[in-house]
Amino acid sequence: MRHSLGWFLGSVLLLGSLACGGGGSSEPPVPAPTNLVVVPGDDYKTYKATWTAPVGTVEAYELETKIGSQPYGLPARFTANLQRWDYFFDASVPELTDCLLRLRAVSGSRHSAYSNECSYRIGIAPALRSVYKPMVPGGVEVLWWQQTQVAESLVVERGFTFDSATQPQAWTVIPGLPMGTTKFVDTGATEAAYNWYRVTYRKGQESVTTNIGSGWVPMLPATNLQVVPKVTGVTLSWQNQSHLGSSIQVYRTSDLDAKSPQDGLVATLPATANSFDDVDALPGFYTYFVRTVGPSGDLVVSFGLPAQVPSAPGQPGFSTALQTLPVGTHRVLAPNGQWVFGDHSGLSDIRVILRGAVDWEVRDFPGSTRTANSWLRVDGQSRPHVAYLKDAPDASGKRTLVHAWLDGVTWHSEDVATRLFSEAFVERRLTFNLDAAGAPHFVWMTEPTNGQFNMEYCRKGGNGLWLFEALDPQLQGIESVNDVQKICLMLDLTGRPHVVFGTGYYGIIRHVLRTDGGAWTWEQAASNLYDLNRGSLAIGLTAAGKLRVFAEHGEFPAVDPTHPITLSMIEQIDGSWSAPKVLHRRPYVSLEWPMAISQSTDRVALSYQGRLILMEPAGTSVTQFAQAYYQQEAPRPTFDGQDRLIVTRMVTSAYDRDRNMVLGPCRVYTEIP
């Protein structure tokens, strides 16, 4: 029995041992990755880890990092389908720190053995790429940002190539840049080439090099341009930087605000030249440029320099200022010295812009698609008046003439007359002016009705009602409305209206005067002024009250085959008209150019193709203000209350949405007494 019991207990213990797995686990171990390799990444604190995946199935990997003397930190976990891991160190990890990395596989809650350990050293922080400016005065500006806190020395090198895709094979150290430098101007850049720059930071045997940028460097321009006025013209001087130039070109641009040279080449000089005397420049305002011409015709523009060529003795000089002003087709200087602007472009409504207590104020006139000649006037109290046409309500084809004015606070308007106004060139056949009291006077042509047409004069009577008087041009031998060119109206010192207009292809100027008794007298002031419709027609009074008429006209082909435009003046002296006196001739341009007549002295200013012609009893002077191509904004002359000549010209313009107007810098030239 004792043996049987012992045998039984032994058998039970054996079976229990087999049931508990006494022979080891049935799950195989998790296979480990091998061949862990760590290489630097794109930044000095990044690396790229690769490895050989284990044979077998794993769910994920864990990569552990040991920084310096610290223990291994928490692992980075990622899925098993990856065989590369890009990682970056925290910004707090200092430069030149040694690190260890190891990798293991994960399956469920079980881990494999670790892979081999890899060492990695965080390097010196490199320079950050620059803002590269190819051209600054004196050379090339190079800029970068320093990150390193441990580097002990700095080396900056320059190389150059002739295409942007190829890096230099040779580099030149730029001397004189101590540690801590992050910006400098390179005066040794190679012209007409791509210049490359790289920065190296070094500590002991360790270093890091960064290509911080490249850029094309053109031929170097002339610098230190100086313009010194002389008794006649100016003297220019400059310094040449380029070693490749084949010649020097000097440009004179007739625009004080020019940003680049347009027409105006005045000299071509040897490449070694560094000065030039410009003795042919008219008195006026210019910007000079010096161009360096390369061997293949490449042009380099220097920085422009505004300059004023002084006036000759006895001729007017001008001061200049740049003001921000509204843009308009009309610009009137009021007696109080304030500008009043009117705008009427194409078939748009007219508007008046004037300076308010705080800002520019705009007044629009809806339905005002046609206007009188010189439709914006300012009276002796600086109040603006306008005259325009609007469609009559009866759809008869007639239009109503409207007079509107500002009394200082409020705008008022009144209908003057409803007529079948001349449709062809209505702005030239409808005019108005103001008398000394600020009351309006009108003259217009009407369209033919049953073969009859008329010229009417209109003013207000003492009872406030409009008075109309017919001038009966057909009785004076005028056969057609089209025979009448631009009409001018002026009130003399006694308040009598004078009407002047040109008629006929062969240029007859007629003068019509309303006498004190109310009768209209007609007379021929001039004849044989060929083609009067080519330019300006204006009327004025001398300081002594003499009537003068200024007319731009052509020349008979037999006299001048080139057909220049001639400005002639005729005067009424002791009741008779003088023979036309030629004041100026200009090339033919089918535009009417701005003209101003002084009402207190015997001076006339005419602007054309950028030039201002000032005609005085002592003689005629010419001043250059702009390029000839500036036809859309010719310099505009006017005379202020002190008889000073004021010349204005818009430089540029832009729409101001908040103000609902077009504004721009305006160059204002004021005559120096």
XYZ file of C-alpha atoms in Angstrom:
673
model
C 0.000 0.000 0.000
C 2.751 2.455 0.839
C 4.335 1.982 -2.575
C 0.985 2.181 -4.311
C 0.175 5.470 -2.530
C 3.537 6.903 -3.330
C 3.180 5.928 -6.943
C -0.238 7.605 -7.098
C 0.914 10.879 -5.593
C 3.867 10.986 -7.952
C 1.638 10.474 -10.929
C -0.629 13.352 -9.827
C 2.314 15.726 -9.408
C 3.658 14.849 -12.826
C 0.343 15.505 -14.518
C 0.049 18.841 -12.701
C 3.489 19.867 -13.909
C 2.626 19.114 -17.497
C -0.662 21.056 -17.254
C 1.147 24.260 -16.062
C 3.536 24.316 -18.999
C 6.531 23.341 -17.168
C 8.214 22.854 -20.561
C 8.297 26.812 -21.383
C 5.947 29.416 -23.173
C 4.224 28.397 -26.394
C 4.590 32.016 -28.021
C 7.823 32.764 -29.921
C 9.863 35.873 -28.926
C 9.309 39.239 -30.747
C 11.937 39.576 -33.497
C 14.286 42.551 -33.135
C 15.241 45.124 -35.843
C 18.869 45.314 -36.886
C 21.325 47.597 -38.686
C 20.066 50.868 -37.186
C 21.704 53.778 -39.005
C 21.305 57.478 -38.102
C 22.359 60.287 -40.484
C 21.917 64.089 -40.243
C 18.655 65.559 -41.491
C 17.890 68.816 -43.284
C 18.495 70.894 -40.166
C 21.281 70.681 -37.662
C 18.883 69.350 -34.977
C 17.219 66.713 -37.146
C 18.255 63.209 -38.128
C 17.022 60.380 -40.345
C 16.961 56.854 -38.889
C 16.792 53.688 -41.035
C 17.002 49.995 -40.094
C 16.494 46.450 -41.336
C 13.060 45.146 -40.417
C 12.964 41.832 -38.542
C 11.695 38.637 -40.129
C 8.260 38.060 -38.690
C 5.283 40.103 -37.734
C 5.549 43.154 -35.482
C 2.989 45.866 -34.759
C 5.148 48.905 -34.083
C 8.580 50.285 -33.276
C 9.862 52.315 -30.390
C 12.883 54.585 -30.857
C 14.605 55.771 -27.710
C 17.080 58.656 -27.434
C 19.739 59.348 -24.832
C 20.861 62.996 -24.769
C 24.241 63.630 -23.222
C 24.582 62.047 -19.774
C 20.828 61.757 -19.285
C 19.155 58.317 -19.279
C 17.197 57.124 -22.255
C 13.990 59.100 -22.538
C 10.451 58.139 -23.423
C 10.351 56.375 -26.771
C 8.901 57.646 -29.979
C 6.355 55.059 -31.181
C 5.370 54.559 -34.840
C 3.759 51.862 -36.986
C 5.655 48.862 -38.249
C 5.113 49.637 -41.943
C 7.788 52.365 -41.692
C 11.443 51.668 -42.261
C 12.584 55.308 -41.882
C 11.976 57.878 -39.188
C 12.702 61.632 -39.386
C 13.111 63.198 -35.993
C 14.108 66.545 -34.521
C 15.557 67.399 -31.168
C 13.903 69.824 -28.808
C 15.068 73.445 -29.123
C 16.460 73.281 -25.570
C 19.084 70.723 -26.561
C 22.377 72.648 -26.851
C 24.744 72.598 -29.805
C 27.639 70.065 -29.838
C 25.747 67.484 -27.718
C 26.410 63.702 -28.113
C 23.355 61.458 -28.327
C 22.648 57.681 -28.491
C 19.696 56.025 -30.197
C 18.307 52.493 -30.096
C 15.281 50.771 -31.578
C 13.049 47.812 -30.616
C 9.961 46.177 -32.047
C 6.607 45.851 -30.265
C 3.932 43.183 -30.554
C 1.037 43.581 -28.184
C 2.496 44.036 -24.736
C 5.704 42.290 -25.612
C 8.943 43.949 -26.789
C 11.862 42.668 -28.758
C 15.454 43.046 -27.830
C 17.064 46.409 -28.705
C 18.859 46.986 -31.968
C 22.399 48.183 -32.089
C 23.053 51.624 -30.550
C 23.889 54.538 -32.880
C 25.680 57.674 -31.858
C 24.719 61.130 -33.189
C 26.283 64.532 -32.479
C 24.288 67.745 -32.728
C 26.414 70.195 -34.693
C 26.912 73.953 -34.791
C 23.782 75.915 -35.665
C 24.154 77.168 -39.269
C 23.321 80.628 -40.640
C 19.786 81.195 -41.883
C 19.384 82.258 -45.493
C 19.617 85.908 -46.334
C 17.603 88.655 -47.895
C 19.845 89.328 -50.871
C 19.789 92.793 -52.417
C 21.744 92.835 -55.658
C 22.074 96.604 -55.915
C 22.578 99.198 -53.209
C 24.715 102.337 -53.350
C 28.314 101.194 -53.144
C 27.901 97.495 -53.873
C 25.875 94.395 -52.975
C 24.214 94.111 -49.560
C 24.352 90.614 -48.044
C 22.277 89.749 -44.953
C 21.793 86.600 -42.879
C 20.715 85.540 -39.393
C 23.054 83.953 -36.849
C 21.719 81.013 -34.776
C 24.828 79.595 -33.151
C 25.717 80.335 -29.547
C 28.978 78.377 -29.435
C 30.893 79.183 -32.649
C 34.183 81.014 -32.168
C 34.930 82.220 -35.699
C 33.177 83.283 -38.929
C 34.236 82.948 -42.565
C 32.237 84.493 -45.446
C 33.116 83.559 -49.023
C 32.065 84.777 -52.452
C 32.001 82.958 -55.775
C 30.467 83.747 -59.135
C 29.046 81.951 -62.159
C 27.363 83.020 -65.367
C 24.179 80.996 -64.921
C 21.888 80.587 -61.941
C 21.910 76.771 -61.888
C 25.659 76.189 -61.483
C 27.379 76.787 -58.169
C 30.886 78.236 -58.117
C 33.903 75.957 -58.323
C 36.127 78.505 -56.609
C 35.412 80.645 -53.555
C 37.147 83.769 -52.296
C 37.250 84.678 -48.605
C 35.926 88.178 -47.900
C 38.270 89.622 -45.265
C 37.496 91.875 -42.342
C 34.256 90.284 -41.082
C 34.538 89.439 -37.351
C 32.384 86.976 -35.455
C 28.951 88.462 -34.885
C 28.685 90.066 -38.340
C 25.324 89.415 -40.012
C 25.269 92.120 -42.695
C 27.791 93.844 -44.916
C 28.079 95.607 -48.274
C 30.284 93.748 -50.712
C 32.156 96.227 -52.876
C 34.075 93.490 -54.685
C 31.154 91.769 -56.422
C 31.734 90.628 -59.983
C 29.743 92.607 -62.568
C 27.468 90.903 -65.097
C 27.511 87.608 -63.168
C 25.652 85.598 -60.538
C 27.378 86.228 -57.227
C 27.078 83.479 -54.585
C 27.757 83.827 -50.865
C 28.327 81.201 -48.178
C 28.865 81.508 -44.430
C 30.926 79.122 -42.269
C 30.791 79.020 -38.454
C 33.623 77.136 -36.701
C 34.591 75.942 -33.210
C 37.735 73.915 -32.887
C 37.702 71.218 -35.515
C 33.956 71.418 -36.078
C 32.246 73.736 -38.571
C 29.063 74.236 -40.546
C 28.762 75.954 -43.952
C 25.573 77.450 -45.411
C 24.947 78.813 -48.879
C 22.989 81.957 -47.946
C 21.983 83.125 -51.406
C 22.895 84.222 -54.887
C 21.768 86.898 -57.284
C 22.530 88.533 -60.573
C 24.752 91.589 -60.328
C 24.441 93.819 -63.411
C 27.032 96.262 -64.539
C 27.659 98.769 -61.799
C 26.166 102.227 -62.363
C 27.743 105.609 -62.001
C 27.332 107.129 -58.541
C 27.546 110.500 -56.796
C 25.854 112.334 -59.664
C 26.106 116.085 -59.108
C 24.474 118.891 -61.115
C 25.769 122.432 -60.642
C 23.937 125.329 -62.385
C 26.064 127.778 -64.357
C 25.385 131.108 -66.020
C 24.446 129.121 -69.114
C 23.301 125.530 -68.574
C 24.707 123.153 -65.950
C 27.807 121.069 -65.224
C 27.369 117.379 -64.389
C 29.894 115.199 -62.568
C 29.808 111.576 -61.414
C 31.961 108.601 -60.390
C 32.260 105.486 -62.539
C 32.143 102.077 -60.834
C 31.940 99.749 -63.800
C 35.050 98.126 -65.263
C 33.133 96.817 -68.277
C 31.629 100.000 -69.688
C 32.339 100.912 -73.291
C 30.750 104.388 -73.242
C 28.767 106.857 -71.120
C 25.416 108.375 -72.153
C 23.990 111.536 -70.564
C 20.222 112.033 -70.633
C 18.275 115.187 -69.906
C 14.606 114.420 -69.186
C 12.228 117.392 -69.202
C 10.396 116.317 -66.091
C 11.390 117.190 -62.553
C 9.674 114.024 -61.282
C 10.980 111.523 -63.853
C 11.911 108.074 -62.515
C 13.749 106.863 -65.599
C 15.158 108.469 -68.736
C 12.868 108.921 -71.705
C 13.832 110.864 -74.798
C 16.631 113.317 -74.245
C 20.058 111.863 -75.061
C 22.353 114.887 -75.022
C 25.830 113.312 -75.098
C 27.714 110.048 -75.688
C 31.116 110.087 -73.990
C 34.091 107.745 -73.512
C 33.790 105.208 -70.697
C 36.397 107.119 -68.681
C 34.439 110.410 -68.735
C 33.206 111.685 -65.385
C 31.846 115.171 -66.210
C 29.843 117.023 -68.854
C 28.859 120.648 -69.506
C 25.269 120.896 -70.761
C 25.210 124.369 -72.279
C 22.247 123.794 -74.630
C 19.511 123.267 -72.034
C 16.707 125.811 -72.059
C 15.888 127.394 -68.706
C 13.583 124.991 -66.953
C 13.257 121.881 -64.811
C 14.868 118.550 -65.641
C 16.059 115.217 -64.288
C 19.520 114.101 -65.440
C 20.558 110.467 -65.815
C 23.941 108.913 -66.620
C 23.945 105.559 -68.408
C 26.880 103.166 -68.609
C 26.809 101.180 -71.850
C 28.329 97.701 -71.726
C 30.342 95.945 -74.427
C 27.257 94.071 -75.687
C 25.028 97.127 -75.582
C 23.774 96.510 -72.044
C 22.585 99.718 -70.451
C 22.931 100.684 -66.818
C 20.942 103.623 -65.496
C 22.296 105.729 -62.695
C 20.103 107.269 -60.060
C 18.321 110.329 -61.460
C 18.944 113.785 -60.067
C 16.427 116.653 -60.439
C 17.921 119.984 -61.456
C 16.851 123.463 -62.446
C 18.573 125.283 -65.278
C 18.457 128.936 -64.228
C 16.720 131.619 -66.241
C 18.668 134.240 -68.104
C 18.879 137.736 -66.596
C 15.575 139.554 -67.027
C 13.573 136.332 -67.444
C 11.314 134.905 -64.721
C 12.556 132.310 -62.302
C 10.336 129.816 -60.478
C 10.153 128.118 -57.119
C 8.597 124.669 -57.057
C 6.550 122.536 -54.670
C 4.729 119.223 -54.842
C 1.104 119.314 -53.670
C -1.621 116.651 -53.569
C -4.500 118.071 -55.611
C -7.617 116.756 -57.365
C -7.428 115.979 -61.062
C -9.767 117.904 -63.345
C -10.163 119.190 -66.874
C -10.400 122.731 -65.454
C -8.161 124.288 -62.815
C -8.950 127.862 -61.691
C -7.030 129.925 -59.142
C -9.473 132.030 -57.143
C -8.628 135.558 -55.888
C -8.299 134.187 -52.336
C -5.457 131.919 -53.493
C -7.481 128.674 -53.347
C -7.749 126.259 -56.253
C -11.142 125.370 -57.717
C -11.284 122.265 -59.901
C -13.822 121.257 -62.508
C -14.002 117.924 -64.270
C -15.903 117.024 -67.429
C -14.561 114.027 -69.314
C -16.354 112.710 -72.376
C -20.121 112.494 -71.827
C -19.935 112.294 -68.038
C -21.620 114.805 -65.757
C -19.604 117.782 -64.643
C -18.362 118.161 -61.101
C -16.741 120.932 -59.103
C -14.156 120.239 -56.409
C -13.092 122.894 -53.960
C -11.384 123.032 -50.622
C -13.706 122.839 -47.623
C -13.047 123.453 -43.957
C -11.543 119.977 -43.480
C -11.103 118.254 -46.842
C -11.896 118.520 -50.534
C -15.628 118.823 -51.227
C -17.310 117.514 -54.386
C -20.414 118.868 -56.091
C -21.880 116.835 -58.971
C -24.394 118.162 -61.497
C -26.525 115.241 -62.780
C -27.596 115.413 -66.399
C -24.931 117.954 -67.344
C -23.549 116.165 -70.384
C -22.791 119.338 -72.382
C -21.118 122.489 -71.164
C -20.308 126.014 -72.172
C -16.827 127.003 -73.264
C -14.830 127.835 -70.116
C -17.812 126.501 -68.151
C -16.138 127.058 -64.757
C -15.600 130.659 -63.630
C -14.747 132.261 -60.285
C -16.005 135.724 -59.371
C -14.222 138.457 -57.443
C -15.359 136.971 -54.127
C -13.846 133.560 -55.015
C -17.270 131.973 -55.526
C -17.466 129.344 -58.304
C -20.015 129.560 -61.150
C -20.765 126.894 -63.763
C -22.810 126.856 -66.970
C -24.061 123.634 -68.548
C -26.819 122.139 -70.692
C -29.411 119.551 -69.723
C -32.078 117.892 -71.854
C -35.387 119.729 -72.011
C -38.308 117.795 -70.455
C -40.425 117.904 -73.630
C -38.096 115.614 -75.627
C -38.027 118.157 -78.440
C -34.288 117.909 -78.955
C -33.852 121.237 -77.263
C -31.656 121.739 -74.222
C -31.907 124.014 -71.212
C -28.968 126.216 -70.242
C -28.375 126.156 -66.474
C -26.365 128.576 -64.360
C -25.249 127.280 -60.933
C -23.204 129.030 -58.290
C -22.023 128.743 -54.702
C -22.902 131.648 -52.415
C -20.199 130.647 -49.942
C -22.334 128.037 -48.151
C -25.054 126.693 -50.460
C -25.197 125.822 -54.138
C -27.988 127.447 -56.167
C -29.089 126.906 -59.761
C -31.396 128.600 -62.243
C -32.576 127.885 -65.765
C -31.440 130.501 -68.245
C -32.996 129.512 -71.576
C -34.251 126.498 -73.536
C -33.044 126.503 -77.121
C -32.054 124.291 -80.032
C -28.398 124.967 -79.322
C -25.813 124.272 -81.999
C -24.977 120.577 -81.713
C -21.680 120.648 -83.612
C -18.876 121.758 -81.298
C -21.428 123.199 -78.877
C -18.691 123.863 -76.328
C -17.037 126.242 -78.830
C -20.302 128.021 -79.698
C -21.650 128.551 -76.184
C -19.718 130.661 -73.713
C -20.241 132.687 -70.581
C -18.328 135.107 -68.390
C -18.838 137.145 -65.239
C -18.894 140.891 -64.807
C -17.266 142.775 -61.935
C -20.315 142.135 -59.717
C -20.229 138.389 -60.404
C -23.328 138.401 -62.641
C -23.262 135.941 -65.561
C -23.438 136.891 -69.249
C -23.953 134.352 -72.062
C -23.516 134.126 -75.842
C -24.558 131.114 -77.953
C -25.345 129.913 -81.438
C -28.625 128.149 -82.291
C -29.239 125.463 -84.904
C -30.863 126.561 -88.177
C -34.670 126.473 -88.274
C -36.241 126.967 -91.692
C -32.836 128.164 -92.876
C -32.545 130.724 -90.082
C -29.996 130.598 -87.266
C -28.954 133.139 -84.734
C -26.392 134.256 -82.196
C -27.908 135.368 -78.908
C -26.645 137.365 -75.969
C -28.215 136.921 -72.524
C -27.942 138.749 -69.223
C -30.111 139.525 -66.231
C -32.059 142.741 -66.009
C -32.615 144.841 -62.946
C -35.877 142.989 -62.228
C -34.076 139.644 -61.997
C -35.455 138.367 -65.305
C -33.265 137.143 -68.153
C -32.910 139.504 -71.096
C -32.183 138.147 -74.581
C -30.747 140.077 -77.509
C -30.187 138.782 -81.061
C -26.931 139.653 -82.788
C -28.254 138.645 -86.274
C -25.052 137.145 -87.764
C -26.788 136.368 -91.076
C -27.204 140.085 -91.666
C -23.414 140.363 -91.407
C -22.784 137.905 -94.242
C -22.266 134.785 -92.106
C -23.793 131.990 -94.168
C -23.606 128.990 -91.826
C -23.352 128.046 -88.198
C -20.243 126.097 -89.150
C -18.573 129.347 -90.218
C -18.436 130.375 -86.559
C -15.436 129.042 -84.675
C -14.772 129.424 -80.951
C -16.735 132.305 -79.372
C -15.131 134.451 -76.674
C -16.984 136.844 -74.356
C -15.479 139.488 -72.112
C -16.757 142.420 -70.084
C -14.586 145.530 -70.187
C -13.861 147.926 -67.330
C -17.189 149.698 -67.880
C -19.172 146.451 -68.043
C -19.767 146.454 -71.809
C -19.771 142.961 -73.398
C -17.323 142.231 -76.196
C -17.883 139.159 -78.378
C -15.040 137.851 -80.560
C -15.121 134.840 -82.868
C -13.445 133.564 -85.999
C -15.305 132.861 -89.228
C -14.498 131.100 -92.432
C -11.668 129.000 -93.751
C -9.684 132.135 -94.608
C -9.722 133.402 -91.052
C -11.785 136.506 -90.460
C -11.936 137.576 -86.827
C -15.067 139.514 -85.955
C -15.615 141.798 -82.998
C -19.138 142.592 -81.784
C -19.661 145.255 -79.108
C -22.793 146.222 -77.227
C -22.725 149.983 -76.887
C -23.984 151.940 -73.943
C -27.167 152.641 -75.871
C -27.909 148.921 -76.251
C -27.052 148.607 -79.949
C -24.660 145.975 -81.303
C -21.853 147.111 -83.557
C -20.008 144.678 -85.828
C -16.512 145.083 -87.198
C -13.815 143.001 -88.793
C -10.778 142.845 -86.510
C -8.526 140.762 -88.766
C -8.601 138.684 -91.915
C -6.514 136.143 -93.789
C -5.647 134.206 -90.621
C -5.716 130.848 -92.352
C -7.516 127.946 -90.613
C -8.545 129.544 -87.331
C -9.947 126.315 -85.928
C -6.481 124.844 -85.319
C -5.768 126.328 -81.918
C -6.675 128.741 -79.164
C -8.678 131.945 -79.369
C -8.693 134.283 -76.376
C -9.571 137.859 -75.508
C -8.064 140.114 -72.868
C -7.517 143.665 -71.707
C -4.266 145.457 -71.073
C -3.590 147.285 -67.826
C -4.728 150.444 -69.599
C -7.949 148.822 -70.793
C -6.969 148.160 -74.411
C -8.739 145.208 -76.006
C -6.489 142.434 -77.309
C -7.328 139.292 -79.238
C -5.000 136.275 -79.371
C -5.560 133.721 -82.120
C -3.703 130.556 -83.066
C -3.980 129.871 -86.778
C -2.245 128.156 -89.656
C -0.133 129.661 -92.416
C -1.057 129.729 -96.064
C 0.728 126.835 -97.812
C 2.409 129.266 -100.164
C 3.885 131.075 -97.155
C 4.963 128.047 -95.150
C 4.521 124.546 -96.612
C 5.044 122.934 -93.173
C 1.855 124.582 -91.870
C 3.110 125.640 -88.465
C 0.744 127.034 -85.880
C 1.195 130.766 -85.409
C 0.057 132.754 -82.383
C -0.872 136.272 -83.462
C -2.098 139.230 -81.450
C -4.257 142.117 -82.625
C -5.021 145.200 -80.544
C -7.712 147.842 -80.663
C -5.918 151.180 -80.574
C -7.904 154.413 -80.725
C -10.882 152.619 -82.240
C -8.895 150.810 -84.926
C -7.451 147.327 -85.051
C -3.738 146.789 -85.513
C -2.254 144.408 -88.031
C -1.687 140.913 -86.622
C 1.581 140.676 -84.713
C 3.234 137.261 -84.692
C 4.134 136.312 -81.126
C 5.215 132.710 -81.590
C 5.254 129.806 -84.026
C 5.064 126.159 -83.074
C 4.871 122.853 -84.950
C 1.470 121.671 -86.054
C -0.306 119.667 -83.366
C -4.063 119.306 -83.625
C -4.666 120.245 -80.023
C -5.593 123.430 -78.258
C -2.935 124.248 -75.693
C -3.499 126.113 -72.419
C -3.163 129.896 -72.531
C -3.301 132.528 -69.780
C -3.637 136.283 -70.195
C -2.702 138.683 -67.447
C -5.537 141.146 -66.876
C -3.323 143.697 -65.163
C -0.151 143.664 -67.265
C 0.724 143.064 -70.898
C 1.791 139.441 -70.465
C 0.603 136.257 -72.162
C 1.609 132.694 -71.300
C 1.117 129.824 -73.742
C 1.907 126.175 -73.015
C 2.655 123.601 -75.669
C 4.610 120.335 -75.781
C 5.974 120.778 -72.287
C 7.246 124.323 -72.872
C 5.889 127.558 -71.486
C 6.163 130.580 -73.752
C 5.914 133.845 -71.819
C 5.422 136.918 -74.012
C 6.068 140.312 -72.417
C 6.696 143.787 -73.775
C 10.375 143.300 -72.982
C 10.587 140.090 -75.003
C 9.721 136.405 -75.107
C 11.156 133.701 -72.852
C 10.878 129.921 -73.027
C 10.926 127.621 -70.000
C 10.858 123.815 -70.174
C 8.528 122.114 -67.687
C 7.755 118.667 -69.101
C 8.333 116.192 -71.890
C 6.620 116.868 -75.202
C 4.757 113.556 -74.953
C 2.848 114.806 -71.898
C -0.009 116.024 -74.057
C -2.679 114.668 -71.715
C -1.399 116.933 -68.938
C 0.373 119.900 -70.437
C 1.704 122.483 -67.987
C -1.164 124.866 -67.277
C -0.378 128.554 -66.796
C -2.415 131.091 -64.850
C -1.819 134.466 -63.208
C -2.695 135.062 -59.568
C -4.021 138.243 -57.987
C -0.482 139.621 -57.690
C 0.144 138.953 -61.397
C 2.570 136.152 -60.588
C 2.695 133.396 -63.158
C 1.685 130.015 -61.675
C 2.299 126.829 -63.662
C 0.828 123.480 -62.612
C 1.189 119.952 -63.952
C -0.121 116.682 -62.546
C 2.643 114.096 -62.108
C 0.498 110.995 -61.528
C -3.026 110.316 -60.321
C -5.054 107.617 -58.587
C -8.697 107.156 -57.626
C -9.442 107.783 -53.941
C -12.433 105.600 -53.093
C -13.115 107.277 -49.756
C -13.235 110.750 -51.313
C -14.806 109.570 -54.604
C -12.346 111.585 -56.647
C -9.073 111.272 -58.504
C -6.111 112.771 -56.660
C -2.422 112.979 -57.404
C 0.795 114.820 -56.764
C 0.782 118.095 -58.675
C 3.948 120.041 -59.401
C 3.292 123.747 -58.747
C 5.760 126.314 -60.094
C 5.451 129.861 -58.761
C 7.116 132.825 -60.419
C 9.719 134.520 -58.245
C 9.163 138.308 -58.373
